[in-house]
mmCIF file of C-alpha atoms in Angstrom:
data_model
loop_
_atom_site.group_PDB
_atom_site.id
_atom_site.type_symbol
_atom_site.label_atom_id
_atom_site.label_comp_id
_atom_site.label_asym_id
_atom_site.label_seq_id
_atom_site.Cartn_x
_atom_site.Cartn_y
_atom_site.Cartn_z
ATOM 1 C CA ASP P 223 0.000 0.000 0.000
ATOM 2 C CA GLN P 224 1.390 3.363 -1.025
ATOM 3 C CA GLN P 225 2.143 5.555 1.980
ATOM 4 C CA VAL P 226 2.952 8.684 -0.016
ATOM 5 C CA LYS P 227 0.650 9.731 -2.829
ATOM 6 C CA GLN P 228 0.884 12.310 -5.535
ATOM 7 C CA ASN P 229 -2.481 12.158 -7.223
ATOM 8 C CA SER P 230 -1.722 14.531 -10.070
ATOM 9 C CA PRO P 231 0.586 12.876 -12.597
ATOM 10 C CA SER P 232 1.023 16.120 -14.512
ATOM 11 C CA LEU P 233 0.592 19.873 -14.217
ATOM 12 C CA SER P 234 0.965 22.677 -16.768
ATOM 13 C CA VAL P 235 1.501 26.263 -15.695
ATOM 14 C CA GLN P 236 2.183 29.500 -17.540
ATOM 15 C CA GLU P 237 5.582 31.085 -16.982
ATOM 16 C CA GLY P 238 5.460 33.640 -14.170
ATOM 17 C CA ARG P 239 2.446 32.066 -12.501
ATOM 18 C CA ILE P 240 2.404 29.919 -9.375
ATOM 19 C CA SER P 241 2.873 26.142 -9.538
ATOM 20 C CA ILE P 242 1.319 24.123 -6.716
ATOM 21 C CA LEU P 243 2.259 20.479 -6.381
ATOM 22 C CA ASN P 244 0.424 18.363 -3.851
ATOM 23 C CA CYS P 245 1.318 15.326 -1.799
ATOM 24 C CA ASP P 246 -0.648 13.230 0.698
ATOM 25 C CA TYR P 247 0.604 10.649 3.156
ATOM 26 C CA THR P 248 -1.068 7.999 5.233
ATOM 27 C CA ASN P 249 1.529 7.103 7.876
ATOM 28 C CA SER P 250 1.093 9.336 10.920
ATOM 29 C CA MET P 251 4.621 8.439 12.042
ATOM 30 C CA PHE P 252 6.145 10.406 9.170
ATOM 31 C CA ASP P 253 7.719 13.534 10.592
ATOM 32 C CA TYR P 254 10.108 14.753 7.937
ATOM 33 C CA PHE P 255 9.314 15.517 4.325
ATOM 34 C CA LEU P 256 11.398 16.261 1.273
ATOM 35 C CA TRP P 257 10.802 17.358 -2.289
ATOM 36 C CA TYR P 258 13.029 16.166 -5.102
ATOM 37 C CA LYS P 259 13.218 17.351 -8.680
ATOM 38 C CA LYS P 260 14.173 15.094 -11.565
ATOM 39 C CA TYR P 261 15.196 16.036 -15.088
ATOM 40 C CA PRO P 262 15.271 13.380 -17.827
ATOM 41 C CA ALA P 263 18.421 11.230 -17.823
ATOM 42 C CA GLU P 264 19.426 12.544 -14.391
ATOM 43 C CA GLY P 265 18.881 11.309 -10.871
ATOM 44 C CA PRO P 266 16.528 13.119 -8.479
ATOM 45 C CA THR P 267 18.044 16.173 -6.812
ATOM 46 C CA PHE P 268 17.027 17.505 -3.432
ATOM 47 C CA LEU P 269 14.981 20.686 -3.508
ATOM 48 C CA ILE P 270 13.561 21.544 -0.098
ATOM 49 C CA SER P 271 12.507 19.825 3.118
ATOM 50 C CA ILE P 272 10.337 20.414 6.150
ATOM 51 C CA SER P 273 10.181 18.952 9.617
ATOM 52 C CA SER P 274 6.835 18.246 11.230
ATOM 53 C CA ILE P 275 7.563 20.840 13.912
ATOM 54 C CA LYS P 276 7.046 23.495 11.230
ATOM 55 C CA ASP P 277 4.177 24.227 8.882
ATOM 56 C CA LYS P 278 6.126 26.235 6.321
ATOM 57 C CA ASN P 279 9.625 26.365 4.929
ATOM 58 C CA GLU P 280 10.741 28.810 2.275
ATOM 59 C CA ASP P 281 13.808 28.849 0.050
ATOM 60 C CA GLY P 282 13.796 31.469 -2.652
ATOM 61 C CA ARG P 283 11.022 30.749 -5.134
ATOM 62 C CA PHE P 284 10.173 27.447 -3.413
ATOM 63 C CA THR P 285 7.925 27.108 -0.376
ATOM 64 C CA VAL P 286 6.710 23.899 1.209
ATOM 65 C CA PHE P 287 3.585 23.893 3.358
ATOM 66 C CA LEU P 288 2.712 21.098 5.764
ATOM 67 C CA ASN P 289 -0.749 20.391 7.147
ATOM 68 C CA LYS P 290 -0.253 17.614 9.670
ATOM 69 C CA SER P 291 -3.896 17.187 10.574
ATOM 70 C CA ALA P 292 -4.758 16.611 6.919
ATOM 71 C CA LYS P 293 -1.564 14.630 6.266
ATOM 72 C CA HIS P 294 -0.956 16.863 3.308
ATOM 73 C CA LEU P 295 1.935 18.892 2.013
ATOM 74 C CA SER P 296 2.358 21.111 -0.988
ATOM 75 C CA LEU P 297 5.200 22.705 -2.893
ATOM 76 C CA HIS P 298 4.680 26.206 -4.243
ATOM 77 C CA ILE P 299 6.924 27.591 -6.948
ATOM 78 C CA VAL P 300 6.535 31.264 -7.687
ATOM 79 C CA PRO P 301 7.194 32.659 -10.155
ATOM 80 C CA SER P 302 7.409 29.503 -12.274
ATOM 81 C CA GLN P 303 10.141 29.403 -14.902
ATOM 82 C CA PRO P 304 10.570 27.143 -17.952
ATOM 83 C CA GLY P 305 13.647 25.620 -16.284
ATOM 84 C CA ASP P 306 11.385 24.340 -13.524
ATOM 85 C CA SER P 307 9.864 21.848 -15.971
ATOM 86 C CA ALA P 308 10.710 18.467 -14.457
ATOM 87 C CA VAL P 309 9.207 15.629 -12.454
ATOM 88 C CA TYR P 310 8.767 16.456 -8.773
ATOM 89 C CA PHE P 311 8.788 13.733 -6.140
ATOM 90 C CA CYS P 312 7.521 14.032 -2.612
ATOM 91 C CA ALA P 313 9.229 11.859 0.019
ATOM 92 C CA ALA P 314 8.626 11.200 3.701
ATOM 93 C CA LEU P 315 10.344 9.474 6.563
ATOM 94 C CA ASP P 316 9.928 8.553 10.194
ATOM 95 C CA GLN P 317 12.855 10.057 12.101
ATOM 96 C CA THR P 318 12.440 7.507 14.898
ATOM 97 C CA GLY P 319 12.606 4.621 12.425
ATOM 98 C CA ALA P 320 15.200 3.463 9.942
ATOM 99 C CA ASN P 321 15.358 6.864 8.211
ATOM 100 C CA ASN P 322 14.295 5.282 4.922
ATOM 101 C CA LEU P 323 12.561 7.544 2.462
ATOM 102 C CA PHE P 324 9.126 6.700 1.073
ATOM 103 C CA PHE P 325 8.472 8.312 -2.281
ATOM 104 C CA GLY P 326 5.392 9.313 -4.210
ATOM 105 C CA THR P 327 4.946 8.543 -7.909
ATOM 106 C CA GLY P 328 5.876 12.046 -8.994
ATOM 107 C CA THR P 329 4.173 14.958 -10.761
ATOM 108 C CA ARG P 330 5.436 16.144 -14.128
ATOM 109 C CA LEU P 331 5.454 19.939 -14.180
ATOM 110 C CA THR P 332 5.524 21.769 -17.500
ATOM 111 C CA VAL P 333 6.047 25.509 -17.401
ATOM 112 C CA ILE P 334 4.881 27.070 -20.640
ATOM 113 C CA PRO P 335 6.902 30.085 -21.831
ATOM 114 C CA GLU K 389 34.373 13.204 -10.357
ATOM 115 C CA THR K 390 31.923 14.563 -7.898
ATOM 116 C CA GLY K 391 28.643 13.382 -6.446
ATOM 117 C CA VAL K 392 27.269 9.942 -7.199
ATOM 118 C CA THR K 393 28.145 8.148 -10.427
ATOM 119 C CA GLN K 394 26.597 5.030 -11.903
ATOM 120 C CA THR K 395 27.739 2.735 -14.694
ATOM 121 C CA PRO K 396 26.581 1.657 -17.131
ATOM 122 C CA ARG K 397 23.922 4.248 -17.941
ATOM 123 C CA HIS K 398 22.048 1.817 -20.173
ATOM 124 C CA LEU K 399 22.026 -1.971 -20.148
ATOM 125 C CA VAL K 400 20.184 -4.502 -22.254
ATOM 126 C CA MET K 401 20.449 -8.095 -21.122
ATOM 127 C CA GLY K 402 18.836 -11.420 -21.787
ATOM 128 C CA MET K 403 17.170 -13.435 -19.089
ATOM 129 C CA THR K 404 20.083 -15.850 -18.835
ATOM 130 C CA ASN K 405 22.817 -13.205 -18.621
ATOM 131 C CA LYS K 406 24.758 -12.126 -15.564
ATOM 132 C CA LYS K 407 25.665 -8.461 -15.273
ATOM 133 C CA SER K 408 26.555 -5.948 -12.572
ATOM 134 C CA LEU K 409 25.620 -2.349 -11.935
ATOM 135 C CA LYS K 410 28.175 -0.115 -10.280
ATOM 136 C CA CYS K 411 27.733 2.937 -8.093
ATOM 137 C CA GLU K 412 30.414 5.181 -6.642
ATOM 138 C CA GLN K 413 29.989 8.156 -4.354
ATOM 139 C CA HIS K 414 32.589 10.870 -3.827
ATOM 140 C CA LEU K 415 30.793 12.605 -0.958
ATOM 141 C CA GLY K 416 32.304 10.807 2.020
ATOM 142 C CA HIS K 417 28.914 9.397 2.999
ATOM 143 C CA ASN K 418 28.450 6.304 5.118
ATOM 144 C CA ALA K 419 25.125 5.048 3.780
ATOM 145 C CA MET K 420 24.316 3.832 0.274
ATOM 146 C CA TYR K 421 21.047 2.726 -1.282
ATOM 147 C CA TRP K 422 19.654 0.922 -4.306
ATOM 148 C CA TYR K 423 16.240 1.974 -5.608
ATOM 149 C CA LYS K 424 14.119 0.661 -8.461
ATOM 150 C CA GLN K 425 11.907 3.016 -10.447
ATOM 151 C CA SER K 426 9.316 1.421 -12.695
ATOM 152 C CA ALA K 427 6.922 3.377 -14.874
ATOM 153 C CA LYS K 428 4.091 5.028 -12.925
ATOM 154 C CA LYS K 429 5.331 3.606 -9.637
ATOM 155 C CA PRO K 430 7.098 5.313 -6.753
ATOM 156 C CA LEU K 431 10.785 4.767 -6.202
ATOM 157 C CA GLU K 432 11.072 1.428 -4.419
ATOM 158 C CA LEU K 433 13.837 0.995 -1.887
ATOM 159 C CA MET K 434 15.697 -2.272 -2.508
ATOM 160 C CA PHE K 435 18.777 -2.314 -0.270
ATOM 161 C CA VAL K 436 20.439 -0.100 2.323
ATOM 162 C CA TYR K 437 24.034 -0.261 3.474
ATOM 163 C CA ASN K 438 25.377 1.606 6.503
ATOM 164 C CA PHE K 439 29.137 1.519 7.025
ATOM 165 C CA LYS K 440 29.341 -1.354 4.492
ATOM 166 C CA GLU K 441 26.819 -3.445 6.419
ATOM 167 C CA GLN K 442 23.475 -4.292 4.860
ATOM 168 C CA THR K 443 20.764 -2.908 7.104
ATOM 169 C CA GLU K 444 17.761 -3.294 4.842
ATOM 170 C CA ASN K 445 16.616 -5.805 2.262
ATOM 171 C CA ASN K 446 13.159 -4.856 1.128
ATOM 172 C CA SER K 447 11.978 -8.346 0.157
ATOM 173 C CA VAL K 448 13.993 -8.215 -3.016
ATOM 174 C CA PRO K 449 14.202 -11.432 -5.077
ATOM 175 C CA SER K 450 17.492 -13.279 -4.827
ATOM 176 C CA ARG K 451 18.216 -12.685 -8.514
ATOM 177 C CA PHE K 452 19.360 -9.260 -7.289
ATOM 178 C CA SER K 453 22.494 -9.483 -5.179
ATOM 179 C CA PRO K 454 24.079 -6.343 -3.670
ATOM 180 C CA GLU K 455 27.691 -5.932 -2.682
ATOM 181 C CA CYS K 456 29.302 -3.087 -0.761
ATOM 182 C CA PRO K 457 33.081 -3.538 -0.567
ATOM 183 C CA ASN K 458 33.612 -0.131 1.052
ATOM 184 C CA SER K 459 31.643 2.993 1.929
ATOM 185 C CA SER K 460 32.262 4.535 -1.494
ATOM 186 C CA HIS K 461 31.263 1.663 -3.760
ATOM 187 C CA LEU K 462 28.069 -0.282 -4.228
ATOM 188 C CA PHE K 463 27.293 -2.992 -6.743
ATOM 189 C CA LEU K 464 24.113 -4.714 -7.805
ATOM 190 C CA HIS K 465 24.739 -8.127 -9.344
ATOM 191 C CA LEU K 466 22.019 -9.340 -11.671
ATOM 192 C CA HIS K 467 21.340 -12.881 -12.832
ATOM 193 C CA THR K 468 18.427 -14.699 -14.472
ATOM 194 C CA LEU K 469 16.291 -11.568 -14.502
ATOM 195 C CA GLN K 470 12.733 -11.358 -15.754
ATOM 196 C CA PRO K 471 11.272 -8.851 -18.253
ATOM 197 C CA GLU K 472 9.355 -7.186 -15.388
ATOM 198 C CA ASP K 473 12.720 -6.275 -13.860
ATOM 199 C CA SER K 474 13.184 -3.737 -16.648
ATOM 200 C CA ALA K 475 13.341 -0.374 -14.882
ATOM 201 C CA LEU K 476 15.557 2.529 -13.909
ATOM 202 C CA TYR K 477 17.902 1.531 -11.088
ATOM 203 C CA LEU K 478 19.038 4.418 -8.943
ATOM 204 C CA CYS K 479 21.836 4.520 -6.428
ATOM 205 C CA ALA K 480 21.913 7.081 -3.626
ATOM 206 C CA SER K 481 24.096 7.979 -0.683
ATOM 207 C CA SER K 482 23.617 9.924 2.522
ATOM 208 C CA GLN K 483 25.289 10.815 5.770
ATOM 209 C CA PRO K 484 22.859 9.630 8.450
ATOM 210 C CA GLY K 485 22.685 11.425 11.743
ATOM 211 C CA GLN K 486 22.619 15.084 12.769
ATOM 212 C CA GLY K 487 19.109 15.474 11.365
ATOM 213 C CA ASP K 488 20.276 15.395 7.761
ATOM 214 C CA TYR K 489 18.071 13.053 5.767
ATOM 215 C CA GLU K 490 18.859 14.226 2.288
ATOM 216 C CA GLN K 491 19.903 11.482 -0.102
ATOM 217 C CA TYR K 492 22.043 12.222 -3.122
ATOM 218 C CA PHE K 493 21.186 10.260 -6.233
ATOM 219 C CA GLY K 494 23.172 9.066 -9.197
ATOM 220 C CA PRO K 495 21.813 9.376 -12.748
ATOM 221 C CA GLY K 496 20.603 5.778 -12.785
ATOM 222 C CA THR K 497 21.032 2.749 -15.018
ATOM 223 C CA ARG K 498 18.220 2.109 -17.472
ATOM 224 C CA LEU K 499 17.905 -1.687 -17.571
ATOM 225 C CA THR K 500 16.021 -3.588 -20.248
ATOM 226 C CA VAL K 501 15.586 -7.332 -19.871
ATOM 227 C CA THR K 502 14.735 -9.109 -23.103
#
């Protein structure tokens, strides 16, 4: 059973607008969350993370929001740029466990110039 | 070389072949991982090594055999694979502890089993 879900396989956004990528999780023990970005023919690269003691973490154009009660997190990219076009993976882990990451299936973001 | 490298980048093999995937990390990390990524599925953790010791085997069939001779190198030996084993195999490394959970990935090996 998938513990981390990204229900939107794809998203298209106009350049300059906001991109919102969503992620849901089922395991209430997850307390640390990461977003990865993947270009074709490359491995995933770390983008931004958030601990469950926070509800928001911002890094430049990227902001991650965490809603623990809803078991939901989202990644906001603003303004979106064509170079942001990639597949974005959400990942979660239980810091008291084996520290293994559980990944979602990814959302392909296309930013239209 | 920097980061995490994987060779080969592409591999086509028959079901009776024996081949190996190689991963090397130049980050001084103590943990290394093998993941499998199939189409429309999440990355699936296969094996975890901490300080060269295997700490996780995620119910992976025995036709996949990992080897970690030192903290910088990780191999995945393949034999008598099935067509459903065709996937992207990703290696990653990390430095566990101190609240740093980020894993650094290699570019992957695209495996096709014919």
